[in-house]
Amino acid sequence: NEPMKNPKVRQAINMAINRQGIVDALMKGSTKVVNSACAPNQFGCEQNVTAYPYDPEKAKALLAEAGYPKGFSLDFYAYRDRPLAEAMIGMLADVGITANLNFLQYSTLREKRIKGEIPLSFQTWGSNSVADVSAITSSFFRMGGEDDARDPQVAALLEKGDSSTDEGERKDAYAKALSMIADKAYWVPLWLYSTNYVM
């Protein structure tokens, strides 16, 4: 009966967070909202996936359908960008989800995630600057320690993409995997981070 195991709850969380509003108000500059569990400039990062618009009323309706008409409480973990985490917590509260902030060092948060102790977390990933979807999506959805979804179909598709040398086959496998990740709302893809340098 854990709320996060219910896909309607996960979809509601996607619709409760005003990602564009956070980008406009708090992030300023060259960044944009993303809908797929990867960065658009990475090879194989399919963009034609289910996108969840900001819709608090629909989020409340989904929570009611999931059996939580009065909402619920859960722990929300983060390790950076506290103002962004707090903004999301406020948005979740607006639909009836009381998210209790646990602000930790990254290493501690990661260890707790691997042990399966974290229901919801706000995290970032740089892919070690590798412009290939395997550098992010496969790190989190191939049954490793940080795979919260544990979806064997997604993992099999990613393994197929990772092990093939045929570009078309790789793109097809990744597109199917990313579509499943979006449909099942395993993540709330947020935005890109930009780092600017003057040389």
PDB file of C-alpha atoms in Angstrom:
ATOM      1  CA  ASN A   1       0.000   0.000   0.000  1.00  0.00           C
ATOM      2  CA  GLU A   2       2.920   2.389  -0.372  1.00  0.00           C
ATOM      3  CA  PRO A   3       1.709   5.417  -2.375  1.00  0.00           C
ATOM      4  CA  MET A   4       4.730   5.575  -4.687  1.00  0.00           C
ATOM      5  CA  LYS A   5       4.007   2.074  -6.002  1.00  0.00           C
ATOM      6  CA  ASN A   6       0.785   3.376  -7.546  1.00  0.00           C
ATOM      7  CA  PRO A   7       1.256   4.778 -11.076  1.00  0.00           C
ATOM      8  CA  LYS A   8      -1.623   7.236 -10.589  1.00  0.00           C
ATOM      9  CA  VAL A   9       0.194   8.727  -7.601  1.00  0.00           C
ATOM     10  CA  ARG A  10       3.361   9.083  -9.663  1.00  0.00           C
ATOM     11  CA  GLN A  11       1.387  10.708 -12.493  1.00  0.00           C
ATOM     12  CA  ALA A  12      -0.215  13.060  -9.974  1.00  0.00           C
ATOM     13  CA  ILE A  13       3.206  14.112  -8.706  1.00  0.00           C
ATOM     14  CA  ASN A  14       4.257  14.842 -12.296  1.00  0.00           C
ATOM     15  CA  MET A  15       1.209  17.086 -12.735  1.00  0.00           C
ATOM     16  CA  ALA A  16       1.613  18.779  -9.355  1.00  0.00           C
ATOM     17  CA  ILE A  17       5.050  20.228 -10.104  1.00  0.00           C
ATOM     18  CA  ASN A  18       5.134  23.419 -12.162  1.00  0.00           C
ATOM     19  CA  ARG A  19       8.491  22.788 -13.785  1.00  0.00           C
ATOM     20  CA  GLN A  20       8.299  25.733 -16.167  1.00  0.00           C
ATOM     21  CA  GLY A  21       7.290  28.013 -13.301  1.00  0.00           C
ATOM     22  CA  ILE A  22      10.354  26.965 -11.309  1.00  0.00           C
ATOM     23  CA  VAL A  23      12.611  27.456 -14.329  1.00  0.00           C
ATOM     24  CA  ASP A  24      11.167  30.924 -15.000  1.00  0.00           C
ATOM     25  CA  ALA A  25      11.146  32.140 -11.400  1.00  0.00           C
ATOM     26  CA  LEU A  26      14.175  30.496  -9.826  1.00  0.00           C
ATOM     27  CA  MET A  27      16.601  29.325 -12.490  1.00  0.00           C
ATOM     28  CA  LYS A  28      16.763  32.193 -15.008  1.00  0.00           C
ATOM     29  CA  GLY A  29      19.004  31.853 -18.000  1.00  0.00           C
ATOM     30  CA  SER A  30      19.630  29.196 -20.621  1.00  0.00           C
ATOM     31  CA  THR A  31      17.762  26.194 -19.312  1.00  0.00           C
ATOM     32  CA  LYS A  32      14.645  24.357 -20.393  1.00  0.00           C
ATOM     33  CA  VAL A  33      12.178  21.776 -19.138  1.00  0.00           C
ATOM     34  CA  VAL A  34      12.654  18.185 -20.333  1.00  0.00           C
ATOM     35  CA  ASN A  35      10.069  15.404 -20.583  1.00  0.00           C
ATOM     36  CA  SER A  36      12.273  12.382 -21.177  1.00  0.00           C
ATOM     37  CA  ALA A  37      14.607  10.655 -18.691  1.00  0.00           C
ATOM     38  CA  CYS A  38      17.700  11.959 -20.484  1.00  0.00           C
ATOM     39  CA  ALA A  39      19.109  15.125 -22.059  1.00  0.00           C
ATOM     40  CA  PRO A  40      17.923  15.963 -25.606  1.00  0.00           C
ATOM     41  CA  ASN A  41      21.507  16.253 -26.892  1.00  0.00           C
ATOM     42  CA  GLN A  42      22.269  12.651 -25.936  1.00  0.00           C
ATOM     43  CA  PHE A  43      22.166  10.010 -28.652  1.00  0.00           C
ATOM     44  CA  GLY A  44      18.974   7.967 -28.358  1.00  0.00           C
ATOM     45  CA  CYS A  45      17.130  10.442 -26.124  1.00  0.00           C
ATOM     46  CA  GLU A  46      13.640  10.009 -27.551  1.00  0.00           C
ATOM     47  CA  GLN A  47      11.592  13.201 -27.120  1.00  0.00           C
ATOM     48  CA  ASN A  48       8.234  11.872 -28.280  1.00  0.00           C
ATOM     49  CA  VAL A  49       7.136  10.491 -24.906  1.00  0.00           C
ATOM     50  CA  THR A  50       4.193  11.105 -22.586  1.00  0.00           C
ATOM     51  CA  ALA A  51       4.475  14.596 -21.099  1.00  0.00           C
ATOM     52  CA  TYR A  52       2.587  15.653 -17.996  1.00  0.00           C
ATOM     53  CA  PRO A  53       1.327  19.247 -18.031  1.00  0.00           C
ATOM     54  CA  TYR A  54       1.137  21.237 -14.815  1.00  0.00           C
ATOM     55  CA  ASP A  55      -2.427  20.561 -13.677  1.00  0.00           C
ATOM     56  CA  PRO A  56      -3.037  20.583  -9.887  1.00  0.00           C
ATOM     57  CA  GLU A  57      -6.740  19.781 -10.246  1.00  0.00           C
ATOM     58  CA  LYS A  58      -6.032  16.717 -12.379  1.00  0.00           C
ATOM     59  CA  ALA A  59      -3.331  15.733  -9.866  1.00  0.00           C
ATOM     60  CA  LYS A  60      -5.900  15.855  -7.040  1.00  0.00           C
ATOM     61  CA  ALA A  61      -8.318  13.771  -9.112  1.00  0.00           C
ATOM     62  CA  LEU A  62      -5.627  11.148  -9.776  1.00  0.00           C
ATOM     63  CA  LEU A  63      -4.796  10.975  -6.069  1.00  0.00           C
ATOM     64  CA  ALA A  64      -8.474  10.394  -5.299  1.00  0.00           C
ATOM     65  CA  GLU A  65      -8.645   7.642  -7.943  1.00  0.00           C
ATOM     66  CA  ALA A  66      -5.565   6.075  -6.364  1.00  0.00           C
ATOM     67  CA  GLY A  67      -7.318   5.944  -2.978  1.00  0.00           C
ATOM     68  CA  TYR A  68      -5.820   9.090  -1.456  1.00  0.00           C
ATOM     69  CA  PRO A  69      -8.628  11.687  -1.635  1.00  0.00           C
ATOM     70  CA  LYS A  70      -7.165  13.507   1.387  1.00  0.00           C
ATOM     71  CA  GLY A  71      -3.583  13.082   0.241  1.00  0.00           C
ATOM     72  CA  PHE A  72      -0.790  11.527   2.269  1.00  0.00           C
ATOM     73  CA  SER A  73       2.593  12.285   3.832  1.00  0.00           C
ATOM     74  CA  LEU A  74       6.009  11.062   2.745  1.00  0.00           C
ATOM     75  CA  ASP A  75       9.674  11.929   3.129  1.00  0.00           C
ATOM     76  CA  PHE A  76      11.250  13.961   0.331  1.00  0.00           C
ATOM     77  CA  TYR A  77      15.049  13.804   0.042  1.00  0.00           C
ATOM     78  CA  ALA A  78      17.411  16.273  -1.594  1.00  0.00           C
ATOM     79  CA  TYR A  79      21.096  17.137  -1.503  1.00  0.00           C
ATOM     80  CA  ARG A  80      21.381  20.391  -3.482  1.00  0.00           C
ATOM     81  CA  ASP A  81      19.410  23.446  -4.609  1.00  0.00           C
ATOM     82  CA  ARG A  82      17.283  23.693  -1.485  1.00  0.00           C
ATOM     83  CA  PRO A  83      15.110  26.555  -2.865  1.00  0.00           C
ATOM     84  CA  LEU A  84      14.098  24.356  -5.817  1.00  0.00           C
ATOM     85  CA  ALA A  85      13.333  21.432  -3.505  1.00  0.00           C
ATOM     86  CA  GLU A  86      11.243  23.694  -1.275  1.00  0.00           C
ATOM     87  CA  ALA A  87       9.333  25.029  -4.275  1.00  0.00           C
ATOM     88  CA  MET A  88       8.421  21.485  -5.287  1.00  0.00           C
ATOM     89  CA  ILE A  89       7.394  20.649  -1.712  1.00  0.00           C
ATOM     90  CA  GLY A  90       5.028  23.635  -1.741  1.00  0.00           C
ATOM     91  CA  MET A  91       3.491  22.482  -5.016  1.00  0.00           C
ATOM     92  CA  LEU A  92       2.998  18.964  -3.678  1.00  0.00           C
ATOM     93  CA  ALA A  93       1.288  20.435  -0.597  1.00  0.00           C
ATOM     94  CA  ASP A  94      -1.151  22.252  -2.894  1.00  0.00           C
ATOM     95  CA  VAL A  95      -2.503  18.891  -4.094  1.00  0.00           C
ATOM     96  CA  GLY A  96      -2.552  17.253  -0.661  1.00  0.00           C
ATOM     97  CA  ILE A  97       0.875  15.599  -0.472  1.00  0.00           C
ATOM     98  CA  THR A  98       2.798  16.592   2.642  1.00  0.00           C
ATOM     99  CA  ALA A  99       6.465  16.123   1.742  1.00  0.00           C
ATOM    100  CA  ASN A 100       8.861  16.278   4.681  1.00  0.00           C
ATOM    101  CA  LEU A 101      12.253  17.585   3.540  1.00  0.00           C
ATOM    102  CA  ASN A 102      15.341  15.567   4.434  1.00  0.00           C
ATOM    103  CA  PHE A 103      18.372  17.515   3.203  1.00  0.00           C
ATOM    104  CA  LEU A 104      21.439  15.242   3.173  1.00  0.00           C
ATOM    105  CA  GLN A 105      24.928  14.943   1.757  1.00  0.00           C
ATOM    106  CA  TYR A 106      24.804  13.197  -1.635  1.00  0.00           C
ATOM    107  CA  SER A 107      26.748  10.140  -0.438  1.00  0.00           C
ATOM    108  CA  THR A 108      24.300   9.553   2.423  1.00  0.00           C
ATOM    109  CA  LEU A 109      21.278  10.035   0.164  1.00  0.00           C
ATOM    110  CA  ARG A 110      22.705   7.610  -2.425  1.00  0.00           C
ATOM    111  CA  GLU A 111      23.375   4.982   0.225  1.00  0.00           C
ATOM    112  CA  LYS A 112      19.802   5.247   1.521  1.00  0.00           C
ATOM    113  CA  ARG A 113      18.441   4.984  -2.043  1.00  0.00           C
ATOM    114  CA  ILE A 114      20.427   1.827  -2.694  1.00  0.00           C
ATOM    115  CA  LYS A 115      18.932   0.349   0.490  1.00  0.00           C
ATOM    116  CA  GLY A 116      15.430   1.223  -0.773  1.00  0.00           C
ATOM    117  CA  GLU A 117      14.741   3.653   2.060  1.00  0.00           C
ATOM    118  CA  ILE A 118      13.767   6.712   0.006  1.00  0.00           C
ATOM    119  CA  PRO A 119      10.256   7.141  -1.448  1.00  0.00           C
ATOM    120  CA  LEU A 120      10.947  10.386  -3.339  1.00  0.00           C
ATOM    121  CA  SER A 121      14.128  12.321  -4.053  1.00  0.00           C
ATOM    122  CA  PHE A 122      15.278  15.351  -6.028  1.00  0.00           C
ATOM    123  CA  GLN A 123      18.571  14.597  -7.734  1.00  0.00           C
ATOM    124  CA  THR A 124      20.748  15.642 -10.653  1.00  0.00           C
ATOM    125  CA  TRP A 125      22.968  13.713 -13.045  1.00  0.00           C
ATOM    126  CA  GLY A 126      25.681  14.981 -15.366  1.00  0.00           C
ATOM    127  CA  SER A 127      26.259  11.765 -17.361  1.00  0.00           C
ATOM    128  CA  ASN A 128      30.006  12.441 -17.037  1.00  0.00           C
ATOM    129  CA  SER A 129      29.488  14.666 -20.103  1.00  0.00           C
ATOM    130  CA  VAL A 130      28.792  11.601 -22.287  1.00  0.00           C
ATOM    131  CA  ALA A 131      26.323  12.470 -25.046  1.00  0.00           C
ATOM    132  CA  ASP A 132      24.677   9.050 -25.102  1.00  0.00           C
ATOM    133  CA  VAL A 133      21.487   7.984 -23.341  1.00  0.00           C
ATOM    134  CA  SER A 134      23.271   4.963 -21.847  1.00  0.00           C
ATOM    135  CA  ALA A 135      25.161   7.379 -19.594  1.00  0.00           C
ATOM    136  CA  ILE A 136      22.000   8.314 -17.714  1.00  0.00           C
ATOM    137  CA  THR A 137      18.982   6.109 -18.368  1.00  0.00           C
ATOM    138  CA  SER A 138      20.897   2.842 -18.138  1.00  0.00           C
ATOM    139  CA  SER A 139      22.512   3.997 -14.892  1.00  0.00           C
ATOM    140  CA  PHE A 140      19.100   4.234 -13.241  1.00  0.00           C
ATOM    141  CA  PHE A 141      16.895   1.647 -14.987  1.00  0.00           C
ATOM    142  CA  ARG A 142      18.994  -1.491 -15.543  1.00  0.00           C
ATOM    143  CA  MET A 143      18.417  -3.180 -12.167  1.00  0.00           C
ATOM    144  CA  GLY A 144      21.477  -1.580 -10.541  1.00  0.00           C
ATOM    145  CA  GLY A 145      21.548  -0.228  -7.001  1.00  0.00           C
ATOM    146  CA  GLU A 146      19.906   3.063  -7.984  1.00  0.00           C
ATOM    147  CA  ASP A 147      17.081   1.521 -10.004  1.00  0.00           C
ATOM    148  CA  ASP A 148      13.941   2.346  -8.028  1.00  0.00           C
ATOM    149  CA  ALA A 149      11.565   1.092 -10.731  1.00  0.00           C
ATOM    150  CA  ARG A 150      12.917  -2.451 -11.106  1.00  0.00           C
ATOM    151  CA  ASP A 151      11.016  -2.872 -14.355  1.00  0.00           C
ATOM    152  CA  PRO A 152      12.382  -5.919 -16.223  1.00  0.00           C
ATOM    153  CA  GLN A 153      10.930  -4.795 -19.577  1.00  0.00           C
ATOM    154  CA  VAL A 154      12.636  -1.402 -19.359  1.00  0.00           C
ATOM    155  CA  ALA A 155      15.901  -3.013 -18.242  1.00  0.00           C
ATOM    156  CA  ALA A 156      15.813  -5.501 -21.146  1.00  0.00           C
ATOM    157  CA  LEU A 157      15.234  -2.746 -23.704  1.00  0.00           C
ATOM    158  CA  LEU A 158      18.094  -0.675 -22.294  1.00  0.00           C
ATOM    159  CA  GLU A 159      20.398  -3.685 -22.292  1.00  0.00           C
ATOM    160  CA  LYS A 160      19.517  -4.261 -25.956  1.00  0.00           C
ATOM    161  CA  GLY A 161      20.314  -0.645 -26.780  1.00  0.00           C
ATOM    162  CA  ASP A 162      23.522  -0.643 -24.777  1.00  0.00           C
ATOM    163  CA  SER A 163      24.864  -3.828 -26.348  1.00  0.00           C
ATOM    164  CA  SER A 164      24.045  -3.103 -29.994  1.00  0.00           C
ATOM    165  CA  THR A 165      26.330  -1.357 -32.472  1.00  0.00           C
ATOM    166  CA  ASP A 166      23.508  -0.653 -34.946  1.00  0.00           C
ATOM    167  CA  GLU A 167      22.320   2.956 -34.578  1.00  0.00           C
ATOM    168  CA  GLY A 168      18.768   2.240 -35.712  1.00  0.00           C
ATOM    169  CA  GLU A 169      18.409  -0.702 -33.357  1.00  0.00           C
ATOM    170  CA  ARG A 170      19.800   1.330 -30.468  1.00  0.00           C
ATOM    171  CA  LYS A 171      17.449   4.249 -31.110  1.00  0.00           C
ATOM    172  CA  ASP A 172      14.457   1.925 -31.334  1.00  0.00           C
ATOM    173  CA  ALA A 173      15.272   0.145 -28.066  1.00  0.00           C
ATOM    174  CA  TYR A 174      15.891   3.410 -26.215  1.00  0.00           C
ATOM    175  CA  ALA A 175      12.721   4.990 -27.616  1.00  0.00           C
ATOM    176  CA  LYS A 176      10.634   2.083 -26.322  1.00  0.00           C
ATOM    177  CA  ALA A 177      12.331   2.152 -22.916  1.00  0.00           C
ATOM    178  CA  LEU A 178      11.973   5.918 -22.494  1.00  0.00           C
ATOM    179  CA  SER A 179       8.322   5.756 -23.538  1.00  0.00           C
ATOM    180  CA  MET A 180       7.670   3.114 -20.866  1.00  0.00           C
ATOM    181  CA  ILE A 181       9.497   5.175 -18.231  1.00  0.00           C
ATOM    182  CA  ALA A 182       7.326   8.187 -19.091  1.00  0.00           C
ATOM    183  CA  ASP A 183       4.056   6.226 -19.340  1.00  0.00           C
ATOM    184  CA  LYS A 184       4.619   4.647 -15.942  1.00  0.00           C
ATOM    185  CA  ALA A 185       5.847   7.964 -14.491  1.00  0.00           C
ATOM    186  CA  TYR A 186       8.882   6.423 -12.845  1.00  0.00           C
ATOM    187  CA  TRP A 187      10.599   9.831 -12.877  1.00  0.00           C
ATOM    188  CA  VAL A 188       9.563  13.458 -12.996  1.00  0.00           C
ATOM    189  CA  PRO A 189      12.076  14.751 -15.554  1.00  0.00           C
ATOM    190  CA  LEU A 190      12.655  18.355 -14.554  1.00  0.00           C
ATOM    191  CA  TRP A 191      15.055  20.576 -16.498  1.00  0.00           C
ATOM    192  CA  LEU A 192      18.552  20.902 -17.853  1.00  0.00           C
ATOM    193  CA  TYR A 193      21.254  22.623 -15.879  1.00  0.00           C
ATOM    194  CA  SER A 194      23.597  24.950 -17.700  1.00  0.00           C
ATOM    195  CA  THR A 195      27.083  26.002 -16.680  1.00  0.00           C
ATOM    196  CA  ASN A 196      28.516  29.082 -18.362  1.00  0.00           C
ATOM    197  CA  TYR A 197      32.195  29.878 -18.664  1.00  0.00           C
ATOM    198  CA  VAL A 198      34.118  32.954 -19.744  1.00  0.00           C
ATOM    199  CA  MET A 199      37.516  32.111 -21.250  1.00  0.00           C
TER     200      MET A 199
END
